PDB file of C-alpha atoms in Angstrom:
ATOM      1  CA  UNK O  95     -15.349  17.181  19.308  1.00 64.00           C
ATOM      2  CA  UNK O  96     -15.850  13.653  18.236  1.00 78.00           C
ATOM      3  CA  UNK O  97     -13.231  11.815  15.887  1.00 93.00           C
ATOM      4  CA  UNK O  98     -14.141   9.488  13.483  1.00 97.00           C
ATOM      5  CA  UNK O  99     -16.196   6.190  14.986  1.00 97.00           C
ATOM      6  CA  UNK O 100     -16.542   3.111  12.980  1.00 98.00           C
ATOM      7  CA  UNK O 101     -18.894   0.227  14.019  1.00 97.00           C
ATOM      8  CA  UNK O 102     -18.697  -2.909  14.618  1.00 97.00           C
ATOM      9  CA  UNK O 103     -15.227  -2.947  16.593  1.00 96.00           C
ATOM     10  CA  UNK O 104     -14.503  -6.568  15.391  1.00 97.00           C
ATOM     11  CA  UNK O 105     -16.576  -9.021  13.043  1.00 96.00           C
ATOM     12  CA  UNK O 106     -16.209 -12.736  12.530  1.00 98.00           C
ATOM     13  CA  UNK O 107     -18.070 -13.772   9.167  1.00 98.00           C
ATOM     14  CA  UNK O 108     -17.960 -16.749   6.900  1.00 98.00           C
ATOM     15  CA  UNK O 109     -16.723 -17.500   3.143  1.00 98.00           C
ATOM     16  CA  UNK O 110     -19.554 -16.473   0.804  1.00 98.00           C
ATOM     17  CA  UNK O 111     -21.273 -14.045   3.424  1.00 98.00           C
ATOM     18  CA  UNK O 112     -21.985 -10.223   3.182  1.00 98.00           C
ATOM     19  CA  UNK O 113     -20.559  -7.550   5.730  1.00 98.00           C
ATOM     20  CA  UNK O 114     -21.209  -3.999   5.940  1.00 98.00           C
ATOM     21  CA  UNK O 115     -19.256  -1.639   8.104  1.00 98.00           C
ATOM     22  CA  UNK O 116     -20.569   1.997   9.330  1.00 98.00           C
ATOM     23  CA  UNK O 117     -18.681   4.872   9.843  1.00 98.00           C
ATOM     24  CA  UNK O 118     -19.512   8.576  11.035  1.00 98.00           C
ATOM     25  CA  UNK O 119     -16.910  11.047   9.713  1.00 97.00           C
ATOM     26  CA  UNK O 120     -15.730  14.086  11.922  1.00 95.00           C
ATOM     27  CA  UNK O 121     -17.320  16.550  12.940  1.00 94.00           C
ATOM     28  CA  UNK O 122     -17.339  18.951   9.988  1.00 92.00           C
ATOM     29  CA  UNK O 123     -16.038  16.769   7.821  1.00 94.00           C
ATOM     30  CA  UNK O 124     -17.695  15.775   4.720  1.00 94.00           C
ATOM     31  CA  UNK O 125     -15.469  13.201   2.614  1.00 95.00           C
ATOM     32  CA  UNK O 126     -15.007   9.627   3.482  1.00 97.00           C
ATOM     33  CA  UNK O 127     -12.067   7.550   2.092  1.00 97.00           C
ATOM     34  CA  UNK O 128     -12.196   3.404   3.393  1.00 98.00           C
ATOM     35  CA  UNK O 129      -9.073   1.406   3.209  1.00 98.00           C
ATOM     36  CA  UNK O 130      -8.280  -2.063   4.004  1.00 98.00           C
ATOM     37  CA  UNK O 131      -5.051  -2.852   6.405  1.00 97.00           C
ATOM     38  CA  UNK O 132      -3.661  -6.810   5.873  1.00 96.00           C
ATOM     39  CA  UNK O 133      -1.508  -7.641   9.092  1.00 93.00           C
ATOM     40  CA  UNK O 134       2.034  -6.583   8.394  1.00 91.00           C
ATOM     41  CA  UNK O 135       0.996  -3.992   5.619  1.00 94.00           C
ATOM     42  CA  UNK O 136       0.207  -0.357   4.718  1.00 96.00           C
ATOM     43  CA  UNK O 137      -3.983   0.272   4.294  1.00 97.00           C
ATOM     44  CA  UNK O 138      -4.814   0.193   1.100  1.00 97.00           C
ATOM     45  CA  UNK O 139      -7.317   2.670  -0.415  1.00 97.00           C
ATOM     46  CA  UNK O 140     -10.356   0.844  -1.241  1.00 98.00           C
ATOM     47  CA  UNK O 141     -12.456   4.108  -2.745  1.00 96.00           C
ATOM     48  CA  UNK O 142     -13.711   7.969  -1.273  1.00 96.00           C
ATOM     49  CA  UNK O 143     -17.332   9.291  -1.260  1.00 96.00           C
ATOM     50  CA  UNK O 144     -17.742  12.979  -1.614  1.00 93.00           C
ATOM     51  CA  UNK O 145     -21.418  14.592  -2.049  1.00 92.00           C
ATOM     52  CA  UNK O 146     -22.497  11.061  -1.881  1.00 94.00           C
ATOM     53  CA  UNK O 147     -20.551   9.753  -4.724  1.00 95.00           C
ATOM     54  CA  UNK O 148     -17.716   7.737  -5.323  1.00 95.00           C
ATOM     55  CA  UNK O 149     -14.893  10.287  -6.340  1.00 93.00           C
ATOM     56  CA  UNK O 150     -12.255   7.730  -6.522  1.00 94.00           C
ATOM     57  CA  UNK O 151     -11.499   3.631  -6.831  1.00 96.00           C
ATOM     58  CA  UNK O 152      -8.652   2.025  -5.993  1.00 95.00           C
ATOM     59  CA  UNK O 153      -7.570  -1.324  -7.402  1.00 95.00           C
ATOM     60  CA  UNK O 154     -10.422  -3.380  -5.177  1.00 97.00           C
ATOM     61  CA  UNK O 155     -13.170  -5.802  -7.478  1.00 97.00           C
ATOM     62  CA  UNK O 156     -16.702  -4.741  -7.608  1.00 96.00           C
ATOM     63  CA  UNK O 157     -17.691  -7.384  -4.319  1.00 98.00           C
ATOM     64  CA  UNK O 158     -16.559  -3.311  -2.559  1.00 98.00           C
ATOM     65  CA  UNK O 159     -19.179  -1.313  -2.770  1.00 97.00           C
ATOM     66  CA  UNK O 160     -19.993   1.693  -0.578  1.00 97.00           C
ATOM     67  CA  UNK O 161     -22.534   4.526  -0.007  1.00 97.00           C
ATOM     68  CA  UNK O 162     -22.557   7.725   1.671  1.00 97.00           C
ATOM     69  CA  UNK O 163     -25.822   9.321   3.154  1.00 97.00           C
ATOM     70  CA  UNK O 164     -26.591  12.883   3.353  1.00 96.00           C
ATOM     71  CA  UNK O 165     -25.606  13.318   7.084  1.00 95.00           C
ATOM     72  CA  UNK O 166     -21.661  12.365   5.386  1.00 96.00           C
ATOM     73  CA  UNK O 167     -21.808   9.062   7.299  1.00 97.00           C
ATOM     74  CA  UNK O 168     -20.584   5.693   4.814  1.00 98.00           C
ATOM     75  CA  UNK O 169     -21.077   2.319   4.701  1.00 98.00           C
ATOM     76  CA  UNK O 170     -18.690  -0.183   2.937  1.00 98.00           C
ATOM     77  CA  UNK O 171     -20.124  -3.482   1.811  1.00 98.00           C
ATOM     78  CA  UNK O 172     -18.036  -6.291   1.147  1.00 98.00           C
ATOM     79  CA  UNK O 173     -20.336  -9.188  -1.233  1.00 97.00           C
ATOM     80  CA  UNK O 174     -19.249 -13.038  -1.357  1.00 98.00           C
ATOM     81  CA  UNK O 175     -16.396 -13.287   1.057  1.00 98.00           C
ATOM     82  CA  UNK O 176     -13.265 -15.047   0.656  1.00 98.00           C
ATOM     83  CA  UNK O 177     -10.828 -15.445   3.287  1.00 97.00           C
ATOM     84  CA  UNK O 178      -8.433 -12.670   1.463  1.00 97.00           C
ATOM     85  CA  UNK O 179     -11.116 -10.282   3.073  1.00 98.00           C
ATOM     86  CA  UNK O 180      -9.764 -10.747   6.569  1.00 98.00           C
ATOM     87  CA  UNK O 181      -8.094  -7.381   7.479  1.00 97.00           C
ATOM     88  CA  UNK O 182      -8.582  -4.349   9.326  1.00 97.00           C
ATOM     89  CA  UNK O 183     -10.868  -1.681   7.814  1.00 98.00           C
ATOM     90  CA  UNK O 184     -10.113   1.647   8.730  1.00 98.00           C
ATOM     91  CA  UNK O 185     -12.242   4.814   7.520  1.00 98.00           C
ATOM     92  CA  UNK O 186     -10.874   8.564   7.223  1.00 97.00           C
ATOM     93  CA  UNK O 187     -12.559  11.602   6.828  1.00 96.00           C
ATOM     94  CA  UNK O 188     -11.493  14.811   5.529  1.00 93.00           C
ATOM     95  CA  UNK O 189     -12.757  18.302   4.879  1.00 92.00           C
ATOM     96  CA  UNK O 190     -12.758  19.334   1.435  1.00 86.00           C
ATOM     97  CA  UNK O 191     -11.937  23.458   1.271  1.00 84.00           C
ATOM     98  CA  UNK O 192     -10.328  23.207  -2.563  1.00 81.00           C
ATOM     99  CA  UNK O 193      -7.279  23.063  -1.938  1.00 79.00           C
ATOM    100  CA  UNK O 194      -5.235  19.079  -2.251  1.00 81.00           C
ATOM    101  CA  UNK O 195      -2.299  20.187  -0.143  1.00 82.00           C
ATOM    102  CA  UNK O 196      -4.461  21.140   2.670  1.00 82.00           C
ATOM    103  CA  UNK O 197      -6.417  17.922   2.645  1.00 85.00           C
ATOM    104  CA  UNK O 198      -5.545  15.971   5.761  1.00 90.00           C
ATOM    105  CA  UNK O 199      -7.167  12.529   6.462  1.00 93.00           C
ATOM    106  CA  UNK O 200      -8.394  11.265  10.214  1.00 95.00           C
ATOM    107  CA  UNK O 201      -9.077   7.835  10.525  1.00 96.00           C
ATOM    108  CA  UNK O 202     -11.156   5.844  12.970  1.00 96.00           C
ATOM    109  CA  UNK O 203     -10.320   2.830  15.361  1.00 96.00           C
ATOM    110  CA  UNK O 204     -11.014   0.481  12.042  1.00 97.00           C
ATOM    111  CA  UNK O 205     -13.150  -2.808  12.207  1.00 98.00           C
ATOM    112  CA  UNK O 206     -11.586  -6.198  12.018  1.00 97.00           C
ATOM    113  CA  UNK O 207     -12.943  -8.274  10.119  1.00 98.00           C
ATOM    114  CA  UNK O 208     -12.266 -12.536  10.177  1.00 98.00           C
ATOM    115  CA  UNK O 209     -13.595 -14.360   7.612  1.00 98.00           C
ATOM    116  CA  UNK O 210     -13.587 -18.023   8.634  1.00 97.00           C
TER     117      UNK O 210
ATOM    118  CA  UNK N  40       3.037   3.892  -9.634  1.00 90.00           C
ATOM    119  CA  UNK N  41       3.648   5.590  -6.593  1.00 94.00           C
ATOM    120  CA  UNK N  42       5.786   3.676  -4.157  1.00 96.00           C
ATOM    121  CA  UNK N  43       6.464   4.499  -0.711  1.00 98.00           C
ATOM    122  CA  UNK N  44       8.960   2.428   1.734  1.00 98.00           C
ATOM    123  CA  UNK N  45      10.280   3.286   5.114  1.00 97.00           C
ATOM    124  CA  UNK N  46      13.413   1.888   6.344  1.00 93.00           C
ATOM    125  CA  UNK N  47      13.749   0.311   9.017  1.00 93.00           C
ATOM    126  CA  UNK N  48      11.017  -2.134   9.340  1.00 95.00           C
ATOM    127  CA  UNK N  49      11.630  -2.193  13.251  1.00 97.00           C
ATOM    128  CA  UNK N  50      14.247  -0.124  15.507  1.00 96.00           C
ATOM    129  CA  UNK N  51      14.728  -0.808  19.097  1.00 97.00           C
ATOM    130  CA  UNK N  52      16.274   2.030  21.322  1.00 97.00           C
ATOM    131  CA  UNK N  53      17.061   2.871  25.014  1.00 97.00           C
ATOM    132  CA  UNK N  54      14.780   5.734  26.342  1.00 98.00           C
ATOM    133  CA  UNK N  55      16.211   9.418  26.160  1.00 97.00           C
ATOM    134  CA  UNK N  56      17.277   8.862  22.537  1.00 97.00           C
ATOM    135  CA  UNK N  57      16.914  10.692  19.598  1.00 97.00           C
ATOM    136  CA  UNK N  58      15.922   8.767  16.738  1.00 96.00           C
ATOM    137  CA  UNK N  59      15.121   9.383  12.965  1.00 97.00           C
ATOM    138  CA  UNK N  60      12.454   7.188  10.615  1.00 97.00           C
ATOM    139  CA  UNK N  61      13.292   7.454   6.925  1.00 97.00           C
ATOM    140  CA  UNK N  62      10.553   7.577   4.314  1.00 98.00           C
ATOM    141  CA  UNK N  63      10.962   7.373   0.301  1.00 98.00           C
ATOM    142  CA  UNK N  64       8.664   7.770  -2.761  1.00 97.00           C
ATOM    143  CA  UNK N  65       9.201   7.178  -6.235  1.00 97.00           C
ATOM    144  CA  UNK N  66       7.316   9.733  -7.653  1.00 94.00           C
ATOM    145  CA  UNK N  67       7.349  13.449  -6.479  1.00 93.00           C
ATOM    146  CA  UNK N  68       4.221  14.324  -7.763  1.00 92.00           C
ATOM    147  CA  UNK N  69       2.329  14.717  -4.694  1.00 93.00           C
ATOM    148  CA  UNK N  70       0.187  16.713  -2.591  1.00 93.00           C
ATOM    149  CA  UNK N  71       1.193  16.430   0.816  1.00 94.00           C
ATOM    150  CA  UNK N  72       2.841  13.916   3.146  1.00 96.00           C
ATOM    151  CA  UNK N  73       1.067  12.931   6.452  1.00 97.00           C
ATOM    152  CA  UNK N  74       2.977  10.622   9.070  1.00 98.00           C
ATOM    153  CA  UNK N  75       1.136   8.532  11.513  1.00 98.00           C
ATOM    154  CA  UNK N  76       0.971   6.385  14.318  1.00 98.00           C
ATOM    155  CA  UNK N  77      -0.816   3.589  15.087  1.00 97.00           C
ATOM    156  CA  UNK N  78      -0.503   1.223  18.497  1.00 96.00           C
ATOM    157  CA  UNK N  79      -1.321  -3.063  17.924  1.00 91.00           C
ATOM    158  CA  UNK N  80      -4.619  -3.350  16.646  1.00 87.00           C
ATOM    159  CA  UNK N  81      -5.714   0.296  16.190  1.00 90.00           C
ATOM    160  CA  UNK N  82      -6.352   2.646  14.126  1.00 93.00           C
ATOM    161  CA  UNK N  83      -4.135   5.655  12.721  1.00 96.00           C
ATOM    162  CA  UNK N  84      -3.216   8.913  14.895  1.00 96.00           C
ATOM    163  CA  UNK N  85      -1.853  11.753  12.729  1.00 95.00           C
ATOM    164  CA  UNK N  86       0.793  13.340  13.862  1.00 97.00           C
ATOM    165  CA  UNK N  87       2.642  15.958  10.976  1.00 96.00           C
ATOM    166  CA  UNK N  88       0.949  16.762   7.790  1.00 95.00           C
ATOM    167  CA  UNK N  89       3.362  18.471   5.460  1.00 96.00           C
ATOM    168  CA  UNK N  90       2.311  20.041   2.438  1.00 93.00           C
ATOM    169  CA  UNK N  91       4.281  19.932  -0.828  1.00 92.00           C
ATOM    170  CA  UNK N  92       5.176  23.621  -0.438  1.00 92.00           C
ATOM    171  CA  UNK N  93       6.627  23.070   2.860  1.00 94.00           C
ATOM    172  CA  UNK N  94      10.309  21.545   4.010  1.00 95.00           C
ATOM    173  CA  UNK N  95       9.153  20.882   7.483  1.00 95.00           C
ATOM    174  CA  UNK N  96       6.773  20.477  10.366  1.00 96.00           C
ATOM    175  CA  UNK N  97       7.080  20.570  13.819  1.00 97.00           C
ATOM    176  CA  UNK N  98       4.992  19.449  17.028  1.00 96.00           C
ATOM    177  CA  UNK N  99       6.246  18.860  20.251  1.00 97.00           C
ATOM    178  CA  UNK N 100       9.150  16.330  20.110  1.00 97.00           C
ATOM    179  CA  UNK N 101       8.462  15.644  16.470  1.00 98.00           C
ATOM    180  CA  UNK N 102      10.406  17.583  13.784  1.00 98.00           C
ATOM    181  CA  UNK N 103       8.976  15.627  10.011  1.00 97.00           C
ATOM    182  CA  UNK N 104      11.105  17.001   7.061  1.00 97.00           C
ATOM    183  CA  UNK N 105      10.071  16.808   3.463  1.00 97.00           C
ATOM    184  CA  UNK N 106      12.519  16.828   0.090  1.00 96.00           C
ATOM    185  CA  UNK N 107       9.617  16.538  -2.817  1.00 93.00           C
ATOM    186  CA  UNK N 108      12.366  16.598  -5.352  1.00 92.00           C
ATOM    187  CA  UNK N 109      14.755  13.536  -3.725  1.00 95.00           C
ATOM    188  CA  UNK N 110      11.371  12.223  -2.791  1.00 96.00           C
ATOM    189  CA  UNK N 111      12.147  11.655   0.754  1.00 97.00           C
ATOM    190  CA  UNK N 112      10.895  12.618   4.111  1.00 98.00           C
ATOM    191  CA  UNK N 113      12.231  11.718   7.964  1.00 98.00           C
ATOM    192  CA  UNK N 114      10.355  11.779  11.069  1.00 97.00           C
ATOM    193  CA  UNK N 115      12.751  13.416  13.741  1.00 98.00           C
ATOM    194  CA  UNK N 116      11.789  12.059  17.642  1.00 98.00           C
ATOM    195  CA  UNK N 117      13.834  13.725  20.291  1.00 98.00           C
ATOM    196  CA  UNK N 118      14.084  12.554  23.840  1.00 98.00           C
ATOM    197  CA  UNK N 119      12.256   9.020  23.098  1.00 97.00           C
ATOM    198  CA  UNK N 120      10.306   7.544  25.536  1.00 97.00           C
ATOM    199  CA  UNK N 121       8.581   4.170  26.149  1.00 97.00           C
ATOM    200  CA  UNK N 122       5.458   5.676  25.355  1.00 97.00           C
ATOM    201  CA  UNK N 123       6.339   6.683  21.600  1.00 98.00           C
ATOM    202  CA  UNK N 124       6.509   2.718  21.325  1.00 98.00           C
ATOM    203  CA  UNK N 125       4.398   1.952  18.092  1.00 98.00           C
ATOM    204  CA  UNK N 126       4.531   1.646  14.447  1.00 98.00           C
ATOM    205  CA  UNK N 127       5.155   4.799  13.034  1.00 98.00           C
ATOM    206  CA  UNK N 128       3.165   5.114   9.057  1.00 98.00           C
ATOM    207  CA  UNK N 129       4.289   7.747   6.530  1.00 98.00           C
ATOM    208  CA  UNK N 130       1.698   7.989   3.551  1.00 97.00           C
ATOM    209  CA  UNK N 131       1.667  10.414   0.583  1.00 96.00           C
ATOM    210  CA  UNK N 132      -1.299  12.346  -1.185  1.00 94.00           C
ATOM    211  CA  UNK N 133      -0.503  11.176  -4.309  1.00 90.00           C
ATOM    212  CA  UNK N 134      -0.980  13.999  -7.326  1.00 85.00           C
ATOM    213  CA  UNK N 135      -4.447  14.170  -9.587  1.00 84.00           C
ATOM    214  CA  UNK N 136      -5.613  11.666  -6.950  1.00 85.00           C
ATOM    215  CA  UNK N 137      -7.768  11.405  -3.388  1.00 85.00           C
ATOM    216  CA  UNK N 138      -5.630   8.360  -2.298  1.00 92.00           C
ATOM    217  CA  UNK N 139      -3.626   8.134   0.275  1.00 95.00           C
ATOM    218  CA  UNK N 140      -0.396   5.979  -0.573  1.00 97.00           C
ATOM    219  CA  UNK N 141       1.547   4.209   2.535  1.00 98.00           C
ATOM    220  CA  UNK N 142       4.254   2.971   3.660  1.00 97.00           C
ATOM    221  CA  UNK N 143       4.271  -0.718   5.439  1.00 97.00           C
ATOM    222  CA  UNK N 144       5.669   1.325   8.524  1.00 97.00           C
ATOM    223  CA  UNK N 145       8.335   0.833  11.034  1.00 98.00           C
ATOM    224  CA  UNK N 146       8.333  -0.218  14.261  1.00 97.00           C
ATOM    225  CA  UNK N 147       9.058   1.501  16.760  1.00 98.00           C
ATOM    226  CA  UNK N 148      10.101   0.155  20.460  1.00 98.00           C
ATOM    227  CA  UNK N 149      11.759   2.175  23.376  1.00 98.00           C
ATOM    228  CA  UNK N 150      13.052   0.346  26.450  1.00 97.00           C
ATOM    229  CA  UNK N 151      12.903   1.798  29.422  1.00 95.00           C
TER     230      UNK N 151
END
């Protein structure tokens, strides 16, 4: 049974670029949540796609932007980078069945991401 | 807002102990509470989920207790070894919302 996989593993990008990171939820699965992890701190929840819409923002400024296709798989694209952007990005993926208490997160290996 | 902080930042033991990790949130409307692990540079490993109905969970050499209305929760390790050595994450489902709230962790290092 395959966990979550993210791609790239690690990214090296410059101030002003754009990025996008891939990840494949798993199997079964069918909600992705993306957070961003600064060294030293707690992730912090960057938004969650559900049916292929965004169900949920957290405090990040429009540069975020993500999708999710049919097959439950995401992208997150990051616009205009500053040097702030350098973290690790780590995607989860749950299983909605209707119930909150029940919903338990799985997250990938992440993607780091150095903006120079 | 919802604030969660574990204390300690780092703890350093001798292999074979028991050790506890302390977690706290301000606000006890929540969903669940999930602890994690995650090794230098990696991602996260769940290890207990515990939903808000529940007092406690159990795997293995992990006992994680939950007290929604003193808004704490400790992660119980018995017999450490050097192996458990990471930084142990405990986040919270925070109520009316898909987020998951964390911790900044505490790390975790057994000597052999």
């Amino acid at each position: 049974d395959a966990g979550v996989t993210q791609s790239p593993t690690h990214l090296i990008k410059t101030r002003g670029q754009q990025v996008t990171l891939r990840c494949s939820p798993k199997s079964g699965h069918d909600t992705v949540s993306w957070y961003q992890q600064a060294l030293g701190q707690g992730p912090q929840f960057i938004f969650q796609y559900y049916e292929e819409e965004e169900r949920q923002r957290g405090n990040f400024p429009d540069r975020f932007s993500g999708h999710q296709f049919p097959n439950y798989s995401s992208e997150l694209n990051v616009n205009a980078l500053l040097l702030g952007d350098s973290a690790l990005y780590l995607c989860a993926s749950s299983l909605w069945v209707g119930i909150a208490e029940y919903n338990e997160q799985f997250f990938g290996p992440g993607t780091r991401l150095t903006v120079l | 807002k919802q604030e969660v902080t574990q204390i300690p930042a780092a703890l350093s033991v001798p292999e074979g102990e028991n050790l506890v990790l302390n977690c706290s949130f301000t606000d006890s409307a929540i969903y669940n509470l999930q602890w994690f692990r995650q090794d230098p540079g990696k991602g996260l490993t769940s290890l207990l989920l515990i939903q808000s109905s529940q007092r406690e969970q159990t795997s293995g050499r992990l006992n994680a207790s939950l007290d929604k209305s003193s808004g704490r929760s400790t992660l119980y390790i018995a017999a450490s070894q050097p192996g458990d050595s990471a930084t142990y994450l405990c986040a919270v489902l925070q109520g009316g919302s898909e987020k998951l709230v964390f911790g900044k962790g505490t790390k975790l290092t057994v000597n052999p």
